[in-house]
Amino acid sequence: QAQLVESGGGLVQAGGSLRLSCAASGSFFSSFTMGWYRQAPGKQRELVARLTSGGSTNYADSVKGRFTISRDNAKNTVYLQMNSLKAEDTAVYNCQGIAPWGQVYWGQGTQVTVSS
């Protein structure tokens, strides 16, 4: 079993930056596909960024050029560097891990609030 714990959320002014971290417990982290999702009030959850075990990435169009997903397999951690934040980036951000055998794990979420 894997557990995911996010950190790094908070309140930031528009134009600022935050880095979210998602620490995973358990084995085989390096083989997981890791992703960040977000859900704003009244909206559906959306994929923000995804990073496969092989290093392939994909991003939501709304964050391309501003957000970067990365991982440190030695630390069992995935990061989301968020730059040039906008008010519309305000949401609860959740970390997701997909194991090679298909099981999906979620973190508890961290709140990001961008003030305009």
Tab-separated table of N, CA and C in Angstrom:
chain	number	residue	atom	x	y	z
A	1	GLN	N	0.834	-1.190	0.000
A	1	GLN	CA	0.000	0.000	0.000
A	1	GLN	C	0.876	1.250	0.000
A	2	ALA	N	0.453	2.252	-0.760
A	2	ALA	CA	1.172	3.514	-0.795
A	2	ALA	C	0.298	4.584	-0.161
A	3	GLN	N	0.940	5.524	0.481
A	3	GLN	CA	0.243	6.695	1.003
A	3	GLN	C	0.906	7.933	0.431
A	4	LEU	N	0.093	8.918	0.103
A	4	LEU	CA	0.589	10.149	-0.483
A	4	LEU	C	0.222	11.311	0.438
A	5	VAL	N	1.191	12.164	0.702
A	5	VAL	CA	0.960	13.307	1.578
A	5	VAL	C	1.464	14.564	0.880
A	6	GLU	N	0.538	15.494	0.625
A	6	GLU	CA	0.898	16.743	-0.035
A	6	GLU	C	1.278	17.804	0.988
A	7	SER	N	2.072	18.740	0.538
A	7	SER	CA	2.419	19.912	1.340
A	7	SER	C	2.787	21.040	0.398
A	8	GLY	N	2.867	22.241	0.949
A	8	GLY	CA	3.342	23.381	0.172
A	8	GLY	C	2.279	24.351	-0.285
A	9	GLY	N	1.022	24.030	-0.033
A	9	GLY	CA	-0.030	24.961	-0.410
A	9	GLY	C	-0.025	26.192	0.484
A	10	GLY	N	-0.840	27.154	0.110
A	10	GLY	CA	-0.929	28.363	0.918
A	10	GLY	C	-1.546	29.499	0.152
A	11	LEU	N	-1.376	30.678	0.696
A	11	LEU	CA	-1.903	31.903	0.099
A	11	LEU	C	-0.768	32.668	-0.553
A	12	VAL	N	-0.969	33.066	-1.798
A	12	VAL	CA	0.059	33.795	-2.526
A	12	VAL	C	-0.615	34.854	-3.397
A	13	GLN	N	0.086	35.914	-3.654
A	13	GLN	CA	-0.453	36.955	-4.533
A	13	GLN	C	-0.319	36.540	-5.992
A	14	ALA	N	-1.191	37.074	-6.811
A	14	ALA	CA	-1.107	36.822	-8.244
A	14	ALA	C	0.276	37.210	-8.759
A	15	GLY	N	0.811	36.357	-9.615
A	15	GLY	CA	2.151	36.568	-10.131
A	15	GLY	C	3.229	35.858	-9.325
A	16	GLY	N	2.856	35.368	-8.167
A	16	GLY	CA	3.820	34.700	-7.300
A	16	GLY	C	4.002	33.236	-7.644
A	17	SER	N	4.755	32.545	-6.793
A	17	SER	CA	5.095	31.151	-7.033
A	17	SER	C	4.867	30.316	-5.775
A	18	LEU	N	4.598	29.057	-5.992
A	18	LEU	CA	4.528	28.069	-4.918
A	18	LEU	C	5.086	26.759	-5.458
A	19	ARG	N	5.615	25.943	-4.569
A	19	ARG	CA	6.012	24.597	-4.950
A	19	ARG	C	5.291	23.606	-4.060
A	20	LEU	N	4.521	22.754	-4.681
A	20	LEU	CA	3.834	21.685	-3.973
A	20	LEU	C	4.700	20.434	-3.972
A	21	SER	N	4.625	19.715	-2.878
A	21	SER	CA	5.335	18.447	-2.758
A	21	SER	C	4.348	17.338	-2.420
A	22	CYS	N	4.646	16.158	-2.903
A	22	CYS	CA	3.832	14.983	-2.592
A	22	CYS	C	4.795	13.857	-2.244
A	23	ALA	N	4.809	13.510	-0.977
A	23	ALA	CA	5.695	12.459	-0.500
A	23	ALA	C	4.938	11.140	-0.448
A	24	ALA	N	5.557	10.109	-0.990
A	24	ALA	CA	4.929	8.798	-1.055
A	24	ALA	C	5.628	7.821	-0.139
A	25	SER	N	4.846	7.028	0.545
A	25	SER	CA	5.400	5.932	1.322
A	25	SER	C	5.214	4.653	0.523
A	26	GLY	N	5.879	3.600	0.937
A	26	GLY	CA	5.742	2.341	0.225
A	26	GLY	C	6.832	2.157	-0.809
A	27	SER	N	6.744	1.058	-1.501
A	27	SER	CA	7.782	0.684	-2.462
A	27	SER	C	7.348	1.002	-3.893
A	28	PHE	N	8.286	0.885	-4.777
A	28	PHE	CA	8.038	0.975	-6.216
A	28	PHE	C	7.619	2.356	-6.686
A	29	PHE	N	7.919	3.404	-5.919
A	29	PHE	CA	7.515	4.759	-6.312
A	29	PHE	C	8.027	5.097	-7.699
A	30	SER	N	9.238	4.698	-8.004
A	30	SER	CA	9.834	5.084	-9.282
A	30	SER	C	9.064	4.522	-10.468
A	31	SER	N	8.269	3.499	-10.246
A	31	SER	CA	7.500	2.897	-11.332
A	31	SER	C	6.097	3.477	-11.457
A	32	PHE	N	5.738	4.379	-10.559
A	32	PHE	CA	4.410	4.978	-10.570
A	32	PHE	C	4.326	6.113	-11.592
A	33	THR	N	3.171	6.261	-12.215
A	33	THR	CA	2.827	7.495	-12.899
A	33	THR	C	2.238	8.433	-11.855
A	34	MET	N	2.780	9.631	-11.775
A	34	MET	CA	2.344	10.595	-10.764
A	34	MET	C	1.664	11.785	-11.431
A	35	GLY	N	0.661	12.280	-10.769
A	35	GLY	CA	-0.067	13.410	-11.329
A	35	GLY	C	-0.540	14.364	-10.261
A	36	TRP	N	-0.817	15.582	-10.698
A	36	TRP	CA	-1.448	16.587	-9.856
A	36	TRP	C	-2.789	16.949	-10.488
A	37	TYR	N	-3.802	16.950	-9.656
A	37	TYR	CA	-5.134	17.361	-10.053
A	37	TYR	C	-5.543	18.541	-9.186
A	38	ARG	N	-6.549	19.263	-9.642
A	38	ARG	CA	-7.088	20.339	-8.814
A	38	ARG	C	-8.597	20.431	-8.991
A	39	GLN	N	-9.215	20.950	-7.957
A	39	GLN	CA	-10.658	21.169	-8.000
A	39	GLN	C	-10.971	22.492	-7.338
A	40	ALA	N	-11.534	23.382	-8.126
A	40	ALA	CA	-11.978	24.679	-7.624
A	40	ALA	C	-13.430	24.577	-7.199
A	41	PRO	N	-13.888	25.450	-6.319
A	41	PRO	CA	-15.289	25.405	-5.872
A	41	PRO	C	-16.250	25.474	-7.050
A	42	GLY	N	-17.181	24.551	-7.067
A	42	GLY	CA	-18.194	24.537	-8.111
A	42	GLY	C	-17.729	23.990	-9.447
A	43	LYS	N	-16.506	23.498	-9.500
A	43	LYS	CA	-15.973	22.977	-10.760
A	43	LYS	C	-15.574	21.519	-10.605
A	44	GLN	N	-15.427	20.856	-11.741
A	44	GLN	CA	-14.980	19.467	-11.719
A	44	GLN	C	-13.481	19.394	-11.501
A	45	ARG	N	-13.064	18.280	-10.958
A	45	ARG	CA	-11.634	18.045	-10.798
A	45	ARG	C	-11.000	17.942	-12.186
A	46	GLU	N	-9.830	18.532	-12.328
A	46	GLU	CA	-9.129	18.496	-13.612
A	46	GLU	C	-7.673	18.112	-13.419
A	47	LEU	N	-7.153	17.466	-14.436
A	47	LEU	CA	-5.743	17.119	-14.434
A	47	LEU	C	-4.919	18.381	-14.680
A	48	VAL	N	-3.929	18.595	-13.850
A	48	VAL	CA	-3.026	19.733	-14.018
A	48	VAL	C	-1.758	19.297	-14.745
A	49	ALA	N	-1.148	18.221	-14.251
A	49	ALA	CA	0.099	17.750	-14.839
A	49	ALA	C	0.290	16.284	-14.482
A	50	ARG	N	0.975	15.573	-15.374
A	50	ARG	CA	1.240	14.161	-15.147
A	50	ARG	C	2.660	13.838	-15.581
A	51	LEU	N	3.281	12.924	-14.849
A	51	LEU	CA	4.657	12.532	-15.137
A	51	LEU	C	4.754	11.017	-15.023
A	52	THR	N	5.139	10.386	-16.117
A	52	THR	CA	5.250	8.931	-16.095
A	52	THR	C	6.582	8.492	-15.503
A	53	SER	N	6.697	7.213	-15.269
A	53	SER	CA	7.956	6.677	-14.744
A	53	SER	C	9.079	6.853	-15.751
A	54	GLY	N	8.734	6.935	-17.023
A	54	GLY	CA	9.740	7.119	-18.058
A	54	GLY	C	10.111	8.558	-18.313
A	55	GLY	N	9.433	9.472	-17.637
A	55	GLY	CA	9.781	10.879	-17.760
A	55	GLY	C	8.903	11.689	-18.700
A	56	SER	N	7.890	11.057	-19.287
A	56	SER	CA	6.980	11.810	-20.154
A	56	SER	C	6.047	12.667	-19.316
A	57	THR	N	5.763	13.853	-19.830
A	57	THR	CA	4.897	14.764	-19.108
A	57	THR	C	3.740	15.226	-19.998
A	58	ASN	N	2.653	15.578	-19.366
A	58	ASN	CA	1.614	16.329	-20.056
A	58	ASN	C	0.978	17.290	-19.064
A	59	TYR	N	0.527	18.411	-19.621
A	59	TYR	CA	0.012	19.509	-18.813
A	59	TYR	C	-1.334	19.975	-19.357
A	60	ALA	N	-2.147	20.496	-18.464
A	60	ALA	CA	-3.348	21.190	-18.903
A	60	ALA	C	-2.925	22.434	-19.676
A	61	ASP	N	-3.685	22.771	-20.704
A	61	ASP	CA	-3.339	23.945	-21.518
A	61	ASP	C	-3.240	25.202	-20.658
A	62	SER	N	-4.063	25.270	-19.630
A	62	SER	CA	-4.124	26.480	-18.819
A	62	SER	C	-2.872	26.713	-17.978
A	63	VAL	N	-2.033	25.686	-17.827
A	63	VAL	CA	-0.836	25.838	-16.989
A	63	VAL	C	0.457	25.673	-17.763
A	64	LYS	N	0.373	25.349	-19.035
A	64	LYS	CA	1.586	25.157	-19.834
A	64	LYS	C	2.429	26.415	-19.816
A	65	GLY	N	3.724	26.219	-19.602
A	65	GLY	CA	4.645	27.341	-19.550
A	65	GLY	C	4.746	27.990	-18.185
A	66	ARG	N	3.843	27.635	-17.282
A	66	ARG	CA	3.870	28.226	-15.937
A	66	ARG	C	4.162	27.185	-14.852
A	67	PHE	N	3.673	25.969	-15.044
A	67	PHE	CA	3.829	24.913	-14.039
A	67	PHE	C	4.804	23.859	-14.566
A	68	THR	N	5.543	23.259	-13.649
A	68	THR	CA	6.457	22.178	-13.995
A	68	THR	C	6.326	21.056	-12.980
A	69	ILE	N	6.110	19.847	-13.479
A	69	ILE	CA	6.068	18.666	-12.611
A	69	ILE	C	7.412	17.965	-12.685
A	70	SER	N	7.870	17.493	-11.548
A	70	SER	CA	9.145	16.786	-11.505
A	70	SER	C	9.087	15.764	-10.374
A	71	ARG	N	10.064	14.896	-10.335
A	71	ARG	CA	10.084	13.867	-9.292
A	71	ARG	C	11.513	13.609	-8.850
A	72	ASP	N	11.641	13.194	-7.607
A	72	ASP	CA	12.919	12.759	-7.056
A	72	ASP	C	12.666	11.355	-6.514
A	73	ASN	N	13.056	10.359	-7.289
A	73	ASN	CA	12.760	8.979	-6.886
A	73	ASN	C	13.526	8.569	-5.629
A	74	ALA	N	14.663	9.198	-5.401
A	74	ALA	CA	15.426	8.868	-4.193
A	74	ALA	C	14.691	9.328	-2.936
A	75	LYS	N	13.864	10.356	-3.095
A	75	LYS	CA	13.097	10.875	-1.960
A	75	LYS	C	11.624	10.462	-2.012
A	76	ASN	N	11.277	9.659	-3.003
A	76	ASN	CA	9.867	9.249	-3.149
A	76	ASN	C	8.935	10.453	-3.172
A	77	THR	N	9.318	11.477	-3.910
A	77	THR	CA	8.564	12.722	-3.886
A	77	THR	C	8.363	13.255	-5.301
A	78	VAL	N	7.167	13.780	-5.532
A	78	VAL	CA	6.874	14.475	-6.783
A	78	VAL	C	6.549	15.931	-6.434
A	79	TYR	N	6.940	16.814	-7.319
A	79	TYR	CA	6.782	18.247	-7.076
A	79	TYR	C	5.938	18.885	-8.174
A	80	LEU	N	5.328	19.989	-7.825
A	80	LEU	CA	4.669	20.837	-8.814
A	80	LEU	C	5.125	22.265	-8.547
A	81	GLN	N	5.996	22.748	-9.414
A	81	GLN	CA	6.447	24.133	-9.327
A	81	GLN	C	5.456	24.998	-10.076
A	82	MET	N	4.878	25.962	-9.389
A	82	MET	CA	3.848	26.810	-9.979
A	82	MET	C	4.333	28.251	-9.976
A	83	ASN	N	4.494	28.793	-11.161
A	83	ASN	CA	4.951	30.171	-11.318
A	83	ASN	C	3.862	31.004	-11.980
A	84	SER	N	4.011	32.307	-11.875
A	84	SER	CA	3.060	33.236	-12.502
A	84	SER	C	1.618	32.857	-12.161
A	85	LEU	N	1.388	32.651	-10.898
A	85	LEU	CA	0.067	32.178	-10.465
A	85	LEU	C	-1.009	33.217	-10.728
A	86	LYS	N	-2.183	32.700	-11.043
A	86	LYS	CA	-3.343	33.529	-11.332
A	86	LYS	C	-4.462	33.185	-10.354
A	87	ALA	N	-5.400	34.107	-10.240
A	87	ALA	CA	-6.528	33.860	-9.338
A	87	ALA	C	-7.258	32.569	-9.708
A	88	GLU	N	-7.304	32.277	-10.989
A	88	GLU	CA	-8.023	31.080	-11.434
A	88	GLU	C	-7.285	29.777	-11.125
A	89	ASP	N	-6.078	29.875	-10.600
A	89	ASP	CA	-5.373	28.681	-10.137
A	89	ASP	C	-5.801	28.278	-8.732
A	90	THR	N	-6.609	29.104	-8.098
A	90	THR	CA	-7.096	28.792	-6.765
A	90	THR	C	-7.910	27.507	-6.776
A	91	ALA	N	-7.515	26.560	-5.938
A	91	ALA	CA	-8.175	25.251	-5.907
A	91	ALA	C	-7.544	24.401	-4.815
A	92	VAL	N	-8.169	23.270	-4.566
A	92	VAL	CA	-7.528	22.224	-3.783
A	92	VAL	C	-6.756	21.344	-4.762
A	93	TYR	N	-5.488	21.160	-4.487
A	93	TYR	CA	-4.608	20.370	-5.345
A	93	TYR	C	-4.369	19.000	-4.696
A	94	ASN	N	-4.604	17.968	-5.490
A	94	ASN	CA	-4.409	16.598	-5.023
A	94	ASN	C	-3.351	15.893	-5.847
A	95	CYS	N	-2.577	15.115	-5.150
A	95	CYS	CA	-1.569	14.277	-5.778
A	95	CYS	C	-2.180	12.900	-6.066
A	96	GLN	N	-1.852	12.351	-7.218
A	96	GLN	CA	-2.329	11.007	-7.580
A	96	GLN	C	-1.153	10.151	-7.996
A	97	GLY	N	-1.178	8.908	-7.556
A	97	GLY	CA	-0.180	7.938	-7.990
A	97	GLY	C	-0.866	6.732	-8.608
A	98	ILE	N	-0.393	6.298	-9.756
A	98	ILE	CA	-0.938	5.115	-10.411
A	98	ILE	C	0.148	4.056	-10.464
A	99	ALA	N	-0.121	2.953	-9.794
A	99	ALA	CA	0.855	1.872	-9.753
A	99	ALA	C	0.869	1.116	-11.076
A	100	PRO	N	1.959	0.433	-11.383
A	100	PRO	CA	2.023	-0.344	-12.634
A	100	PRO	C	0.936	-1.406	-12.720
A	101	TRP	N	0.492	-1.907	-11.576
A	101	TRP	CA	-0.557	-2.911	-11.566
A	101	TRP	C	-1.958	-2.304	-11.588
A	102	GLY	N	-2.036	-0.973	-11.704
A	102	GLY	CA	-3.302	-0.311	-11.929
A	102	GLY	C	-3.953	0.354	-10.744
A	103	GLN	N	-3.493	0.088	-9.547
A	103	GLN	CA	-4.124	0.698	-8.385
A	103	GLN	C	-3.820	2.189	-8.354
A	104	VAL	N	-4.841	2.956	-7.952
A	104	VAL	CA	-4.731	4.415	-7.922
A	104	VAL	C	-4.739	4.888	-6.473
A	105	TYR	N	-3.836	5.768	-6.170
A	105	TYR	CA	-3.727	6.327	-4.826
A	105	TYR	C	-3.895	7.846	-4.904
A	106	TRP	N	-4.490	8.402	-3.848
A	106	TRP	CA	-4.706	9.838	-3.765
A	106	TRP	C	-4.199	10.385	-2.445
A	107	GLY	N	-3.692	11.603	-2.498
A	107	GLY	CA	-3.375	12.316	-1.287
A	107	GLY	C	-4.607	13.032	-0.768
A	108	GLN	N	-4.443	13.697	0.373
A	108	GLN	CA	-5.588	14.328	1.026
A	108	GLN	C	-5.890	15.719	0.467
A	109	GLY	N	-4.951	16.284	-0.249
A	109	GLY	CA	-5.154	17.590	-0.864
A	109	GLY	C	-4.513	18.718	-0.088
A	110	THR	N	-4.158	19.756	-0.809
A	110	THR	CA	-3.614	20.957	-0.192
A	110	THR	C	-4.228	22.171	-0.890
A	111	GLN	N	-4.588	23.156	-0.102
A	111	GLN	CA	-5.281	24.326	-0.639
A	111	GLN	C	-4.275	25.336	-1.184
A	112	VAL	N	-4.544	25.802	-2.388
A	112	VAL	CA	-3.782	26.905	-2.979
A	112	VAL	C	-4.756	28.051	-3.229
A	113	THR	N	-4.438	29.201	-2.674
A	113	THR	CA	-5.280	30.377	-2.857
A	113	THR	C	-4.431	31.499	-3.420
A	114	VAL	N	-4.854	32.029	-4.558
A	114	VAL	CA	-4.135	33.111	-5.214
A	114	VAL	C	-4.994	34.363	-5.138
A	115	SER	N	-4.468	35.375	-4.501
A	115	SER	CA	-5.213	36.622	-4.361
A	115	SER	C	-4.869	37.561	-5.511
A	116	SER	N	-5.878	38.217	-6.013
A	116	SER	CA	-5.661	39.121	-7.160
A	116	SER	C	-5.530	40.563	-6.700
